[in-house]
Amino acid sequence: MILGIGTDLANIDRIAATLERFGDRFRHRVFTETEQRKAERRADTPGTYAKRWAAKEACSKALGTGLRMGIAWKDMAVDNLPTGQPVMQVTGWAARRLAEITPPGYEAIIHVTLTDDHPWAQAFVVIEGRPVADPLRS
């Protein structure tokens, strides 16, 4: 079952200007160390940050809150599997909110997809509730 859906569109040039203006203050407030390392290794650093910004916005929408109610930017983090597929990890308030919207007997799985076409970066997040396998029924 679908527990939440969120999307966001971010302007890469706006993120680049914010990085230029606020630098580390912006990076440290919004992005985890892992996200920063990944972005700084990429040729399109602002585009990488913009996609992750959009993913955090989309995730907060899928959680049903937007960026309010105590959710922090770093409570949502984008990482990548070895295949390159992006994955969303939640901690803190975002993890508590995810547990709150997940019905008993279900596990929550967060699906995320990212794309960009300068000057736009876009993210979609779908939170799936999947029934937990009952080992006694196997």
CSV table of N, CA and C in Angstrom, one decimal:
chain,number,residue,atom,x,y,z
A,1,MET,N,0.8,-1.2,0.0
A,1,MET,CA,0.0,0.0,0.0
A,1,MET,C,0.9,1.2,0.0
A,2,ILE,N,0.4,2.3,-0.6
A,2,ILE,CA,1.1,3.6,-0.6
A,2,ILE,C,0.8,4.3,0.7
A,3,LEU,N,1.8,4.7,1.4
A,3,LEU,CA,1.7,5.5,2.6
A,3,LEU,C,1.9,7.0,2.4
A,4,GLY,N,2.7,7.3,1.4
A,4,GLY,CA,2.9,8.7,1.1
A,4,GLY,C,3.6,8.9,-0.2
A,5,ILE,N,3.4,10.0,-0.9
A,5,ILE,CA,4.0,10.4,-2.1
A,5,ILE,C,4.4,11.8,-2.0
A,6,GLY,N,5.6,12.1,-2.5
A,6,GLY,CA,6.1,13.5,-2.5
A,6,GLY,C,6.9,13.8,-3.7
A,7,THR,N,6.9,15.0,-4.2
A,7,THR,CA,7.8,15.4,-5.3
A,7,THR,C,8.3,16.8,-5.0
A,8,ASP,N,9.4,17.1,-5.6
A,8,ASP,CA,9.9,18.5,-5.5
A,8,ASP,C,10.8,18.8,-6.8
A,9,LEU,N,10.8,20.1,-7.1
A,9,LEU,CA,11.6,20.6,-8.3
A,9,LEU,C,12.4,21.7,-7.7
A,10,ALA,N,13.7,21.5,-7.9
A,10,ALA,CA,14.7,22.5,-7.4
A,10,ALA,C,15.5,23.2,-8.5
A,11,ASN,N,15.7,24.5,-8.4
A,11,ASN,CA,16.5,25.2,-9.4
A,11,ASN,C,18.0,25.0,-9.1
A,12,ILE,N,18.7,24.4,-9.9
A,12,ILE,CA,20.2,24.2,-9.7
A,12,ILE,C,20.9,25.5,-9.5
A,13,ASP,N,20.6,26.5,-10.3
A,13,ASP,CA,21.3,27.8,-10.2
A,13,ASP,C,21.0,28.5,-8.9
A,14,ARG,N,19.8,28.3,-8.4
A,14,ARG,CA,19.5,28.8,-7.0
A,14,ARG,C,20.3,28.2,-5.9
A,15,ILE,N,20.4,26.8,-6.0
A,15,ILE,CA,21.2,26.1,-5.1
A,15,ILE,C,22.7,26.5,-5.2
A,16,ALA,N,23.2,26.7,-6.4
A,16,ALA,CA,24.6,27.1,-6.7
A,16,ALA,C,24.8,28.5,-6.0
A,17,ALA,N,23.8,29.4,-6.2
A,17,ALA,CA,24.0,30.8,-5.6
A,17,ALA,C,24.0,30.7,-4.1
A,18,THR,N,23.1,29.8,-3.5
A,18,THR,CA,23.1,29.6,-2.0
A,18,THR,C,24.4,29.0,-1.5
A,19,LEU,N,25.0,28.1,-2.3
A,19,LEU,CA,26.3,27.5,-1.9
A,19,LEU,C,27.3,28.6,-1.9
A,20,GLU,N,27.3,29.4,-3.0
A,20,GLU,CA,28.3,30.5,-3.1
A,20,GLU,C,28.1,31.5,-2.0
A,21,ARG,N,26.9,31.8,-1.6
A,21,ARG,CA,26.6,32.9,-0.6
A,21,ARG,C,26.9,32.4,0.8
A,22,PHE,N,26.4,31.2,1.1
A,22,PHE,CA,26.5,30.7,2.5
A,22,PHE,C,27.5,29.5,2.8
A,23,GLY,N,28.0,28.9,1.7
A,23,GLY,CA,29.0,27.9,1.8
A,23,GLY,C,28.8,26.8,2.8
A,24,ASP,N,29.8,26.6,3.7
A,24,ASP,CA,29.7,25.6,4.7
A,24,ASP,C,28.5,25.7,5.6
A,25,ARG,N,28.1,26.9,5.9
A,25,ARG,CA,27.0,27.1,6.8
A,25,ARG,C,25.7,26.4,6.2
A,26,PHE,N,25.5,26.6,4.9
A,26,PHE,CA,24.4,25.9,4.2
A,26,PHE,C,24.6,24.4,4.2
A,27,ARG,N,25.8,24.0,3.7
A,27,ARG,CA,26.1,22.6,3.6
A,27,ARG,C,25.9,21.8,4.9
A,28,HIS,N,26.4,22.4,6.0
A,28,HIS,CA,26.4,21.7,7.3
A,28,HIS,C,25.0,21.7,7.9
A,29,ARG,N,24.2,22.7,7.5
A,29,ARG,CA,22.8,22.8,8.1
A,29,ARG,C,21.9,21.8,7.4
A,30,VAL,N,22.1,21.6,6.1
A,30,VAL,CA,21.1,20.8,5.3
A,30,VAL,C,21.6,19.4,5.0
A,31,PHE,N,22.9,19.2,4.7
A,31,PHE,CA,23.3,17.9,4.2
A,31,PHE,C,24.2,17.1,5.2
A,32,THR,N,24.1,15.8,5.2
A,32,THR,CA,24.9,15.0,6.0
A,32,THR,C,26.4,15.0,5.5
A,33,GLU,N,27.3,14.5,6.3
A,33,GLU,CA,28.7,14.4,5.8
A,33,GLU,C,28.8,13.5,4.6
A,34,THR,N,28.1,12.4,4.6
A,34,THR,CA,28.1,11.5,3.4
A,34,THR,C,27.6,12.2,2.2
A,35,GLU,N,26.5,13.0,2.3
A,35,GLU,CA,26.0,13.7,1.1
A,35,GLU,C,27.0,14.8,0.7
A,36,GLN,N,27.6,15.4,1.6
A,36,GLN,CA,28.6,16.5,1.2
A,36,GLN,C,29.8,15.8,0.5
A,37,ARG,N,30.3,14.7,1.0
A,37,ARG,CA,31.4,14.1,0.3
A,37,ARG,C,31.1,13.7,-1.1
A,38,LYS,N,29.9,13.1,-1.3
A,38,LYS,CA,29.5,12.7,-2.6
A,38,LYS,C,29.4,13.9,-3.5
A,39,ALA,N,28.7,14.9,-3.1
A,39,ALA,CA,28.5,16.1,-3.9
A,39,ALA,C,29.9,16.8,-4.3
A,40,GLU,N,30.8,16.8,-3.3
A,40,GLU,CA,32.0,17.5,-3.6
A,40,GLU,C,32.9,16.7,-4.6
A,41,ARG,N,32.7,15.4,-4.7
A,41,ARG,CA,33.4,14.6,-5.6
A,41,ARG,C,32.9,14.6,-7.1
A,42,ARG,N,31.7,15.1,-7.2
A,42,ARG,CA,31.0,15.1,-8.5
A,42,ARG,C,31.4,16.4,-9.3
A,43,ALA,N,31.4,16.2,-10.6
A,43,ALA,CA,31.7,17.4,-11.5
A,43,ALA,C,30.6,18.4,-11.4
A,44,ASP,N,29.4,18.0,-11.3
A,44,ASP,CA,28.3,19.0,-11.1
A,44,ASP,C,27.9,19.0,-9.7
A,45,THR,N,28.7,19.6,-8.9
A,45,THR,CA,28.5,19.7,-7.4
A,45,THR,C,27.1,20.4,-7.1
A,46,PRO,N,26.8,21.6,-7.7
A,46,PRO,CA,25.5,22.2,-7.4
A,46,PRO,C,24.3,21.3,-7.8
A,47,GLY,N,24.4,20.6,-8.9
A,47,GLY,CA,23.4,19.7,-9.4
A,47,GLY,C,23.1,18.6,-8.4
A,48,THR,N,24.2,18.0,-7.9
A,48,THR,CA,24.1,16.9,-6.9
A,48,THR,C,23.5,17.4,-5.6
A,49,TYR,N,23.9,18.6,-5.1
A,49,TYR,CA,23.2,19.2,-4.0
A,49,TYR,C,21.7,19.5,-4.3
A,50,ALA,N,21.4,20.0,-5.4
A,50,ALA,CA,20.0,20.3,-5.8
A,50,ALA,C,19.1,19.1,-5.8
A,51,LYS,N,19.7,18.0,-6.3
A,51,LYS,CA,18.9,16.7,-6.3
A,51,LYS,C,18.6,16.2,-4.9
A,52,ARG,N,19.6,16.3,-4.1
A,52,ARG,CA,19.4,15.9,-2.7
A,52,ARG,C,18.5,16.8,-1.9
A,53,TRP,N,18.6,18.1,-2.2
A,53,TRP,CA,17.6,19.1,-1.6
A,53,TRP,C,16.2,18.7,-2.0
A,54,ALA,N,16.0,18.5,-3.3
A,54,ALA,CA,14.7,18.1,-3.8
A,54,ALA,C,14.2,16.8,-3.2
A,55,ALA,N,15.1,15.9,-3.0
A,55,ALA,CA,14.7,14.6,-2.4
A,55,ALA,C,14.3,14.8,-0.9
A,56,LYS,N,14.9,15.6,-0.2
A,56,LYS,CA,14.5,15.9,1.2
A,56,LYS,C,13.2,16.6,1.2
A,57,GLU,N,13.0,17.5,0.3
A,57,GLU,CA,11.6,18.2,0.3
A,57,GLU,C,10.6,17.2,-0.1
A,58,ALA,N,10.8,16.3,-1.1
A,58,ALA,CA,9.9,15.3,-1.5
A,58,ALA,C,9.6,14.3,-0.4
A,59,CYS,N,10.6,13.9,0.4
A,59,CYS,CA,10.4,13.0,1.5
A,59,CYS,C,9.6,13.6,2.6
A,60,SER,N,9.8,14.9,2.9
A,60,SER,CA,9.0,15.5,3.9
A,60,SER,C,7.6,15.6,3.5
A,61,LYS,N,7.3,15.8,2.2
A,61,LYS,CA,5.9,15.8,1.7
A,61,LYS,C,5.3,14.4,1.8
A,62,ALA,N,6.1,13.4,1.4
A,62,ALA,CA,5.6,12.0,1.5
A,62,ALA,C,5.3,11.6,2.9
A,63,LEU,N,6.0,12.1,3.9
A,63,LEU,CA,5.8,11.9,5.3
A,63,LEU,C,4.5,12.6,5.8
A,64,GLY,N,4.0,13.5,5.0
A,64,GLY,CA,2.8,14.2,5.3
A,64,GLY,C,3.0,15.5,6.1
A,65,THR,N,4.2,16.0,6.2
A,65,THR,CA,4.5,17.1,7.1
A,65,THR,C,5.0,18.3,6.3
A,66,GLY,N,5.7,18.1,5.2
A,66,GLY,CA,6.5,19.2,4.7
A,66,GLY,C,7.6,19.4,5.7
A,67,LEU,N,8.4,20.5,5.6
A,67,LEU,CA,9.5,20.8,6.5
A,67,LEU,C,8.9,21.6,7.7
A,68,ARG,N,8.2,21.0,8.5
A,68,ARG,CA,7.6,21.6,9.7
A,68,ARG,C,7.5,20.5,10.7
A,69,MET,N,6.9,20.8,11.8
A,69,MET,CA,6.6,19.8,12.9
A,69,MET,C,7.8,19.2,13.4
A,70,GLY,N,9.0,19.9,13.4
A,70,GLY,CA,10.2,19.3,14.1
A,70,GLY,C,11.1,18.6,13.2
A,71,ILE,N,10.7,18.3,11.9
A,71,ILE,CA,11.6,17.6,11.0
A,71,ILE,C,12.8,18.4,10.7
A,72,ALA,N,13.9,17.8,10.6
A,72,ALA,CA,15.2,18.5,10.3
A,72,ALA,C,15.7,18.0,9.0
A,73,TRP,N,16.4,18.9,8.3
A,73,TRP,CA,17.0,18.6,7.0
A,73,TRP,C,17.8,17.3,7.1
A,74,LYS,N,18.6,17.2,8.1
A,74,LYS,CA,19.5,16.1,8.2
A,74,LYS,C,18.9,14.8,8.7
A,75,ASP,N,17.6,14.9,9.1
A,75,ASP,CA,16.8,13.7,9.4
A,75,ASP,C,16.5,12.8,8.2
A,76,MET,N,16.7,13.4,7.0
A,76,MET,CA,16.5,12.7,5.7
A,76,MET,C,17.8,12.8,5.0
A,77,ALA,N,18.3,11.7,4.5
A,77,ALA,CA,19.6,11.6,3.8
A,77,ALA,C,19.6,10.7,2.6
A,78,VAL,N,20.1,11.2,1.5
A,78,VAL,CA,20.2,10.4,0.3
A,78,VAL,C,21.6,9.7,0.2
A,79,ASP,N,21.6,8.5,0.0
A,79,ASP,CA,22.8,7.7,-0.2
A,79,ASP,C,22.6,6.9,-1.5
A,80,ASN,N,23.6,6.2,-1.9
A,80,ASN,CA,23.5,5.4,-3.1
A,80,ASN,C,23.9,4.0,-2.9
A,81,LEU,N,23.2,3.0,-3.5
A,81,LEU,CA,23.6,1.6,-3.5
A,81,LEU,C,24.8,1.5,-4.4
A,82,PRO,N,25.6,0.4,-4.3
A,82,PRO,CA,26.7,0.2,-5.2
A,82,PRO,C,26.3,0.3,-6.7
A,83,THR,N,25.1,0.0,-7.0
A,83,THR,CA,24.6,0.1,-8.4
A,83,THR,C,24.4,1.6,-8.8
A,84,GLY,N,24.4,2.5,-7.9
A,84,GLY,CA,24.1,3.9,-8.1
A,84,GLY,C,22.7,4.3,-7.8
A,85,GLN,N,21.8,3.3,-7.5
A,85,GLN,CA,20.4,3.6,-7.2
A,85,GLN,C,20.4,4.5,-5.9
A,86,PRO,N,19.7,5.6,-5.9
A,86,PRO,CA,19.6,6.4,-4.7
A,86,PRO,C,18.6,5.7,-3.7
A,87,VAL,N,19.0,5.9,-2.4
A,87,VAL,CA,18.1,5.4,-1.3
A,87,VAL,C,18.0,6.5,-0.3
A,88,MET,N,16.9,6.6,0.3
A,88,MET,CA,16.6,7.6,1.4
A,88,MET,C,16.7,6.9,2.7
A,89,GLN,N,17.4,7.5,3.6
A,89,GLN,CA,17.5,7.0,5.0
A,89,GLN,C,17.0,8.1,5.9
A,90,VAL,N,16.2,7.7,6.9
A,90,VAL,CA,15.6,8.7,7.8
A,90,VAL,C,16.0,8.4,9.2
A,91,THR,N,16.2,9.4,10.0
A,91,THR,CA,16.6,9.3,11.4
A,91,THR,C,15.8,10.3,12.1
A,92,GLY,N,15.9,10.4,13.4
A,92,GLY,CA,15.3,11.4,14.3
A,92,GLY,C,13.8,11.5,14.1
A,93,TRP,N,13.4,12.7,14.0
A,93,TRP,CA,11.9,13.0,13.9
A,93,TRP,C,11.3,12.3,12.6
A,94,ALA,N,12.1,12.3,11.5
A,94,ALA,CA,11.5,11.7,10.3
A,94,ALA,C,11.3,10.2,10.5
A,95,ALA,N,12.2,9.6,11.2
A,95,ALA,CA,12.0,8.1,11.5
A,95,ALA,C,10.8,7.9,12.4
A,96,ARG,N,10.7,8.8,13.4
A,96,ARG,CA,9.5,8.6,14.2
A,96,ARG,C,8.2,8.9,13.5
A,97,ARG,N,8.2,9.8,12.6
A,97,ARG,CA,7.0,10.1,11.8
A,97,ARG,C,6.7,8.9,10.8
A,98,LEU,N,7.8,8.3,10.3
A,98,LEU,CA,7.6,7.2,9.4
A,98,LEU,C,7.0,6.0,10.2
A,99,ALA,N,7.4,5.8,11.4
A,99,ALA,CA,6.9,4.7,12.2
A,99,ALA,C,5.4,5.0,12.6
A,100,GLU,N,5.1,6.3,12.8
A,100,GLU,CA,3.7,6.7,13.1
A,100,GLU,C,2.7,6.4,11.9
A,101,ILE,N,3.2,6.6,10.7
A,101,ILE,CA,2.3,6.4,9.6
A,101,ILE,C,2.3,5.0,9.0
A,102,THR,N,3.1,4.1,9.6
A,102,THR,CA,3.2,2.8,9.1
A,102,THR,C,2.3,1.9,10.0
A,103,PRO,N,1.3,1.3,9.3
A,103,PRO,CA,0.3,0.5,10.1
A,103,PRO,C,1.0,-0.7,10.8
A,104,PRO,N,0.4,-1.2,11.9
A,104,PRO,CA,0.9,-2.4,12.5
A,104,PRO,C,0.9,-3.6,11.5
A,105,GLY,N,2.0,-4.4,11.5
A,105,GLY,CA,2.1,-5.5,10.6
A,105,GLY,C,2.7,-5.2,9.3
A,106,TYR,N,3.1,-3.9,9.1
A,106,TYR,CA,3.7,-3.5,7.8
A,106,TYR,C,5.1,-2.9,8.1
A,107,GLU,N,5.9,-3.0,7.1
A,107,GLU,CA,7.2,-2.3,7.1
A,107,GLU,C,7.2,-1.2,6.1
A,108,ALA,N,7.9,-0.1,6.4
A,108,ALA,CA,7.9,1.0,5.4
A,108,ALA,C,9.1,0.9,4.6
A,109,ILE,N,9.0,1.1,3.3
A,109,ILE,CA,10.1,1.1,2.3
A,109,ILE,C,10.0,2.5,1.6
A,110,ILE,N,11.1,3.2,1.6
A,110,ILE,CA,11.1,4.5,0.9
A,110,ILE,C,11.8,4.3,-0.4
A,111,HIS,N,11.0,4.7,-1.5
A,111,HIS,CA,11.6,4.6,-2.8
A,111,HIS,C,11.9,6.1,-3.2
A,112,VAL,N,13.0,6.3,-3.9
A,112,VAL,CA,13.4,7.7,-4.3
A,112,VAL,C,14.0,7.6,-5.7
A,113,THR,N,13.6,8.6,-6.5
A,113,THR,CA,14.3,8.7,-7.8
A,113,THR,C,14.6,10.2,-8.0
A,114,LEU,N,15.8,10.4,-8.6
A,114,LEU,CA,16.3,11.7,-8.8
A,114,LEU,C,16.6,11.9,-10.3
A,115,THR,N,16.4,13.1,-10.8
A,115,THR,CA,16.8,13.4,-12.2
A,115,THR,C,17.1,14.9,-12.2
A,116,ASP,N,17.9,15.3,-13.3
A,116,ASP,CA,18.2,16.7,-13.5
A,116,ASP,C,18.3,17.0,-15.0
A,117,ASP,N,18.0,18.2,-15.3
A,117,ASP,CA,18.1,18.7,-16.7
A,117,ASP,C,18.3,20.2,-16.5
A,118,HIS,N,19.6,20.6,-16.5
A,118,HIS,CA,19.9,22.0,-16.1
A,118,HIS,C,18.9,23.0,-16.7
A,119,PRO,N,18.3,23.8,-15.9
A,119,PRO,CA,18.6,24.2,-14.5
A,119,PRO,C,17.8,23.5,-13.5
A,120,TRP,N,17.1,22.4,-13.8
A,120,TRP,CA,16.2,21.8,-12.9
A,120,TRP,C,16.7,20.5,-12.3
A,121,ALA,N,16.4,20.3,-11.1
A,121,ALA,CA,16.7,19.0,-10.4
A,121,ALA,C,15.3,18.5,-9.8
A,122,GLN,N,15.0,17.3,-10.0
A,122,GLN,CA,13.7,16.8,-9.5
A,122,GLN,C,13.8,15.5,-8.7
A,123,ALA,N,13.0,15.3,-7.8
A,123,ALA,CA,12.9,14.1,-7.0
A,123,ALA,C,11.5,13.7,-6.8
A,124,PHE,N,11.3,12.4,-6.8
A,124,PHE,CA,10.0,11.8,-6.4
A,124,PHE,C,10.3,10.8,-5.2
A,125,VAL,N,9.5,10.8,-4.2
A,125,VAL,CA,9.6,9.8,-3.1
A,125,VAL,C,8.2,9.1,-3.0
A,126,VAL,N,8.2,7.8,-2.9
A,126,VAL,CA,7.1,7.0,-2.6
A,126,VAL,C,7.4,6.2,-1.4
A,127,ILE,N,6.5,6.3,-0.4
A,127,ILE,CA,6.7,5.4,0.8
A,127,ILE,C,5.7,4.3,0.7
A,128,GLU,N,6.2,3.1,0.6
A,128,GLU,CA,5.4,1.9,0.5
A,128,GLU,C,5.3,1.2,1.8
A,129,GLY,N,4.1,0.7,2.1
A,129,GLY,CA,3.8,-0.1,3.3
A,129,GLY,C,3.7,-1.5,2.8
A,130,ARG,N,4.7,-2.4,3.2
A,130,ARG,CA,4.7,-3.8,2.7
A,130,ARG,C,4.4,-4.7,3.9
A,131,PRO,N,3.5,-5.6,3.8
A,131,PRO,CA,3.2,-6.5,4.9
A,131,PRO,C,4.4,-7.3,5.3
A,132,VAL,N,4.6,-7.4,6.6
A,132,VAL,CA,5.8,-8.1,7.2
A,132,VAL,C,5.5,-9.6,7.1
A,133,ALA,N,6.4,-10.3,6.6
A,133,ALA,CA,6.2,-11.8,6.4
A,133,ALA,C,6.1,-12.4,7.8
A,134,ASP,N,5.1,-13.3,8.0
A,134,ASP,CA,4.9,-14.0,9.2
A,134,ASP,C,5.6,-15.3,9.1
A,135,PRO,N,6.7,-15.5,9.9
A,135,PRO,CA,7.5,-16.7,9.8
A,135,PRO,C,6.7,-18.0,10.2
A,136,LEU,N,5.6,-17.8,10.9
A,136,LEU,CA,4.7,-19.0,11.3
A,136,LEU,C,3.9,-19.4,10.1
A,137,ARG,N,3.7,-18.6,9.1
A,137,ARG,CA,2.9,-18.9,7.9
A,137,ARG,C,3.7,-19.4,6.8
A,138,SER,N,5.0,-19.4,6.9
A,138,SER,CA,5.9,-19.8,5.8
A,138,SER,C,5.9,-21.3,5.5
